[in-house]
């Protein structure tokens, strides 16, 4: 249980402001997303009544998952917490030994311009016996931090696959061009210009990659739809769709990349195709 | 007019040089009907493909209608092939993924940048008597029918020159006769025809016979030896 000061708290404070007008009553508790597990329930609902150290509290809110330890706990006012500690002597199975005014953690919101390290040192110097932990260290446990370190690796893998794709498509079209030398020679004999042949090969490559890109995106979307809840719960975070603008931009960017892939991959085979000498090419099919 | 000056084509095959066309100088006037005869491997196909802008000679020049065709850029060459020359290949040459009528319309699309008229194409298929196969694919046609479609295709852009490489190669005598009549009629309309053949009988239909031997051309050769010959 975390006792907070609703007036100055900035961890659940903003949530409190948005959902409960910034007011948390003496017998009210806000639960983390996984707190229900400790009550042996499959789910907690607003309005439930839970007993802590012999005191009944009304659940007034349930927070979204954060992936942090906070998900397992609950928030009450600091006054309620102190009272709880005092009354535990009579009401609880085991007494809490917390003196009035005693606190375990003081959160300090550092000005964006200030250096976290300097602030931490200043506090450590001023208050003997205090341990100062800066948020960067706290964040290392969070999911977003993990993803942050994974992103470059994923990007690298993606780029690697892309290069392989370009090479494979290039090889494929070199084979296609080779196989169709006769036809390409005939087209030239019929009066097709070299640039027509070049464009023709390009067009086919781009059709292939654009189609492949669209297909890949559709498969990706289906996988996300099917697995989003599994992934979200295994990471302990709420699944969130990116903004519509991002989705549109990403889709367009992805298609542009697919088309560009087709163009780049077909450059060599298309150049080869357009440079065939007509009769030689036609004969090669004999 | 087609004019070759000291035209040579050397192939290198297996480290050896083959003079497929060896210093040929000749003129074919507008409206002429010329037959080219000679042993297999004597260079007949190479000669006509050089004339038609399909094989670049190793040396010498080719003028068609006064233009040095191998001095043209790619666009110019494509235009020559499209607008002035109708080429009938020695072997099946239809595009397998297009129907017969689309094959015939294809050169028209390159010449005019549009699809080419269906009526005109159908008319030509009627002339070569394969109109009933207009919407069939080449694989559904006999060798002789394919050849006739290819002839219709060579005529579609109303070229001033027809280069026909053994155009009646696998046709029966009746169809062969039809094709020769067609060529004679087209020639009567002023189209220049250069026809490669192994048949002395067909060659005699032409006003002029060129005999090829080992890459060289001689005028009014007898063309007596019409055996398809010694292979390559
Ligand atoms: N692409 C090539 N590479 C190497 N040699 C070639 C090539 N094309 C033709 N030749 C050679 O050039 C010579 C002339 O060939 P060409 O096809 O012009 O003969 P042809 O008179 O048309 O014979 P046929 O009556 O059998 O059709 C032959 O010796 C042939 O082997
Ligand atoms: Mg030949």
PDB file of N, CA and C in Angstrom, chain A residues 212-251:
ATOM      1  N   UNK A 212       3.513  -7.695 -52.897  1.00  0.00           N
ATOM      2  CA  UNK A 212       4.136  -8.362 -51.756  1.00  0.00           C
ATOM      3  C   UNK A 212       4.071  -7.479 -50.524  1.00  0.00           C
ATOM      4  N   UNK A 213       4.320  -6.182 -50.714  1.00  0.00           N
ATOM      5  CA  UNK A 213       4.281  -5.232 -49.604  1.00  0.00           C
ATOM      6  C   UNK A 213       2.894  -5.156 -48.998  1.00  0.00           C
ATOM      7  N   UNK A 214       1.886  -5.037 -49.885  1.00  0.00           N
ATOM      8  CA  UNK A 214       0.505  -4.949 -49.406  1.00  0.00           C
ATOM      9  C   UNK A 214       0.125  -6.234 -48.664  1.00  0.00           C
ATOM     10  N   UNK A 215       0.540  -7.354 -49.232  1.00  0.00           N
ATOM     11  CA  UNK A 215       0.238  -8.649 -48.621  1.00  0.00           C
ATOM     12  C   UNK A 215       0.907  -8.747 -47.247  1.00  0.00           C
ATOM     13  N   UNK A 216       2.174  -8.357 -47.184  1.00  0.00           N
ATOM     14  CA  UNK A 216       2.912  -8.404 -45.927  1.00  0.00           C
ATOM     15  C   UNK A 216       2.263  -7.544 -44.859  1.00  0.00           C
ATOM     16  N   UNK A 217       1.788  -6.380 -45.300  1.00  0.00           N
ATOM     17  CA  UNK A 217       1.160  -5.483 -44.340  1.00  0.00           C
ATOM     18  C   UNK A 217      -0.143  -6.076 -43.816  1.00  0.00           C
ATOM     19  N   UNK A 218      -0.911  -6.699 -44.734  1.00  0.00           N
ATOM     20  CA  UNK A 218      -2.171  -7.323 -44.338  1.00  0.00           C
ATOM     21  C   UNK A 218      -1.900  -8.441 -43.328  1.00  0.00           C
ATOM     22  N   UNK A 219      -0.885  -9.258 -43.613  1.00  0.00           N
ATOM     23  CA  UNK A 219      -0.539 -10.355 -42.699  1.00  0.00           C
ATOM     24  C   UNK A 219      -0.116  -9.784 -41.342  1.00  0.00           C
ATOM     25  N   UNK A 220       0.702  -8.715 -41.387  1.00  0.00           N
ATOM     26  CA  UNK A 220       1.150  -8.074 -40.146  1.00  0.00           C
ATOM     27  C   UNK A 220      -0.021  -7.563 -39.328  1.00  0.00           C
ATOM     28  N   UNK A 221      -0.985  -6.928 -40.023  1.00  0.00           N
ATOM     29  CA  UNK A 221      -2.150  -6.379 -39.326  1.00  0.00           C
ATOM     30  C   UNK A 221      -2.957  -7.489 -38.670  1.00  0.00           C
ATOM     31  N   UNK A 222      -3.131  -8.597 -39.408  1.00  0.00           N
ATOM     32  CA  UNK A 222      -3.895  -9.727 -38.863  1.00  0.00           C
ATOM     33  C   UNK A 222      -3.188 -10.285 -37.629  1.00  0.00           C
ATOM     34  N   UNK A 223      -1.868 -10.416 -37.725  1.00  0.00           N
ATOM     35  CA  UNK A 223      -1.112 -10.955 -36.585  1.00  0.00           C
ATOM     36  C   UNK A 223      -1.255 -10.038 -35.372  1.00  0.00           C
ATOM     37  N   UNK A 224      -1.172  -8.734 -35.595  1.00  0.00           N
ATOM     38  CA  UNK A 224      -1.319  -7.793 -34.475  1.00  0.00           C
ATOM     39  C   UNK A 224      -2.706  -7.926 -33.854  1.00  0.00           C
ATOM     40  N   UNK A 225      -3.728  -8.002 -34.720  1.00  0.00           N
ATOM     41  CA  UNK A 225      -5.093  -8.116 -34.201  1.00  0.00           C
ATOM     42  C   UNK A 225      -5.273  -9.387 -33.385  1.00  0.00           C
ATOM     43  N   UNK A 226      -4.673 -10.479 -33.878  1.00  0.00           N
ATOM     44  CA  UNK A 226      -4.852 -11.763 -33.194  1.00  0.00           C
ATOM     45  C   UNK A 226      -4.053 -11.840 -31.895  1.00  0.00           C
ATOM     46  N   UNK A 227      -2.856 -11.245 -31.919  1.00  0.00           N
ATOM     47  CA  UNK A 227      -1.950 -11.465 -30.789  1.00  0.00           C
ATOM     48  C   UNK A 227      -1.800 -10.278 -29.850  1.00  0.00           C
ATOM     49  N   UNK A 228      -2.511  -9.184 -30.139  1.00  0.00           N
ATOM     50  CA  UNK A 228      -2.238  -7.978 -29.353  1.00  0.00           C
ATOM     51  C   UNK A 228      -2.476  -8.188 -27.861  1.00  0.00           C
ATOM     52  N   UNK A 229      -3.554  -8.898 -27.519  1.00  0.00           N
ATOM     53  CA  UNK A 229      -3.834  -9.047 -26.089  1.00  0.00           C
ATOM     54  C   UNK A 229      -2.798  -9.972 -25.432  1.00  0.00           C
ATOM     55  N   UNK A 230      -2.392 -11.018 -26.163  1.00  0.00           N
ATOM     56  CA  UNK A 230      -1.383 -11.937 -25.628  1.00  0.00           C
ATOM     57  C   UNK A 230      -0.074 -11.194 -25.370  1.00  0.00           C
ATOM     58  N   UNK A 231       0.348 -10.442 -26.385  1.00  0.00           N
ATOM     59  CA  UNK A 231       1.603  -9.703 -26.259  1.00  0.00           C
ATOM     60  C   UNK A 231       1.497  -8.686 -25.129  1.00  0.00           C
ATOM     61  N   UNK A 232       0.393  -7.952 -25.105  1.00  0.00           N
ATOM     62  CA  UNK A 232       0.215  -6.918 -24.096  1.00  0.00           C
ATOM     63  C   UNK A 232       0.274  -7.507 -22.699  1.00  0.00           C
ATOM     64  N   UNK A 233      -0.421  -8.623 -22.476  1.00  0.00           N
ATOM     65  CA  UNK A 233      -0.439  -9.167 -21.123  1.00  0.00           C
ATOM     66  C   UNK A 233       0.905  -9.794 -20.759  1.00  0.00           C
ATOM     67  N   UNK A 234       1.594 -10.355 -21.746  1.00  0.00           N
ATOM     68  CA  UNK A 234       2.891 -10.939 -21.417  1.00  0.00           C
ATOM     69  C   UNK A 234       3.920  -9.852 -21.114  1.00  0.00           C
ATOM     70  N   UNK A 235       3.745  -8.687 -21.709  1.00  0.00           N
ATOM     71  CA  UNK A 235       4.655  -7.580 -21.391  1.00  0.00           C
ATOM     72  C   UNK A 235       4.140  -6.786 -20.196  1.00  0.00           C
ATOM     73  N   UNK A 236       2.919  -7.050 -19.789  1.00  0.00           N
ATOM     74  CA  UNK A 236       2.335  -6.332 -18.661  1.00  0.00           C
ATOM     75  C   UNK A 236       1.998  -4.894 -19.011  1.00  0.00           C
ATOM     76  N   UNK A 237       1.665  -4.649 -20.277  1.00  0.00           N
ATOM     77  CA  UNK A 237       1.266  -3.289 -20.652  1.00  0.00           C
ATOM     78  C   UNK A 237      -0.049  -3.336 -21.411  1.00  0.00           C
ATOM     79  N   UNK A 238      -0.687  -2.197 -21.435  1.00  0.00           N
ATOM     80  CA  UNK A 238      -1.936  -2.066 -22.181  1.00  0.00           C
ATOM     81  C   UNK A 238      -1.591  -1.911 -23.657  1.00  0.00           C
ATOM     82  N   UNK A 239      -2.327  -2.636 -24.546  1.00  0.00           N
ATOM     83  CA  UNK A 239      -2.090  -2.450 -25.976  1.00  0.00           C
ATOM     84  C   UNK A 239      -2.684  -1.122 -26.400  1.00  0.00           C
ATOM     85  N   UNK A 240      -1.869  -0.366 -27.123  1.00  0.00           N
ATOM     86  CA  UNK A 240      -2.365   0.933 -27.578  1.00  0.00           C
ATOM     87  C   UNK A 240      -2.129   1.096 -29.060  1.00  0.00           C
ATOM     88  N   UNK A 241      -3.209   1.428 -29.816  1.00  0.00           N
ATOM     89  CA  UNK A 241      -3.028   1.711 -31.244  1.00  0.00           C
ATOM     90  C   UNK A 241      -2.303   3.037 -31.399  1.00  0.00           C
ATOM     91  N   UNK A 242      -1.403   3.119 -32.368  1.00  0.00           N
ATOM     92  CA  UNK A 242      -0.816   4.429 -32.656  1.00  0.00           C
ATOM     93  C   UNK A 242      -1.892   5.326 -33.271  1.00  0.00           C
ATOM     94  N   UNK A 243      -1.590   6.605 -33.365  1.00  0.00           N
ATOM     95  CA  UNK A 243      -2.585   7.540 -33.889  1.00  0.00           C
ATOM     96  C   UNK A 243      -2.883   7.227 -35.353  1.00  0.00           C
ATOM     97  N   UNK A 244      -4.074   7.627 -35.804  1.00  0.00           N
ATOM     98  CA  UNK A 244      -4.490   7.373 -37.186  1.00  0.00           C
ATOM     99  C   UNK A 244      -3.487   7.970 -38.169  1.00  0.00           C
ATOM    100  N   UNK A 245      -3.006   9.168 -37.853  1.00  0.00           N
ATOM    101  CA  UNK A 245      -2.037   9.828 -38.720  1.00  0.00           C
ATOM    102  C   UNK A 245      -0.775   8.985 -38.873  1.00  0.00           C
ATOM    103  N   UNK A 246      -0.342   8.397 -37.768  1.00  0.00           N
ATOM    104  CA  UNK A 246       0.860   7.557 -37.812  1.00  0.00           C
ATOM    105  C   UNK A 246       0.618   6.323 -38.677  1.00  0.00           C
ATOM    106  N   UNK A 247      -0.554   5.716 -38.484  1.00  0.00           N
ATOM    107  CA  UNK A 247      -0.873   4.498 -39.252  1.00  0.00           C
ATOM    108  C   UNK A 247      -0.884   4.802 -40.756  1.00  0.00           C
ATOM    109  N   UNK A 248      -1.545   5.923 -41.130  1.00  0.00           N
ATOM    110  CA  UNK A 248      -1.606   6.304 -42.551  1.00  0.00           C
ATOM    111  C   UNK A 248      -0.201   6.574 -43.087  1.00  0.00           C
ATOM    112  N   UNK A 249       0.560   7.345 -42.318  1.00  0.00           N
ATOM    113  CA  UNK A 249       1.923   7.677 -42.743  1.00  0.00           C
ATOM    114  C   UNK A 249       2.787   6.441 -42.875  1.00  0.00           C
ATOM    115  N   UNK A 250       2.657   5.551 -41.902  1.00  0.00           N
ATOM    116  CA  UNK A 250       3.448   4.319 -41.906  1.00  0.00           C
ATOM    117  C   UNK A 250       3.089   3.463 -43.115  1.00  0.00           C
ATOM    118  N   UNK A 251       1.775   3.339 -43.387  1.00  0.00           N
ATOM    119  CA  UNK A 251       1.314   2.536 -44.525  1.00  0.00           C
ATOM    120  C   UNK A 251       1.867   3.086 -45.833  1.00  0.00           C
TER     121      UNK A 251
END
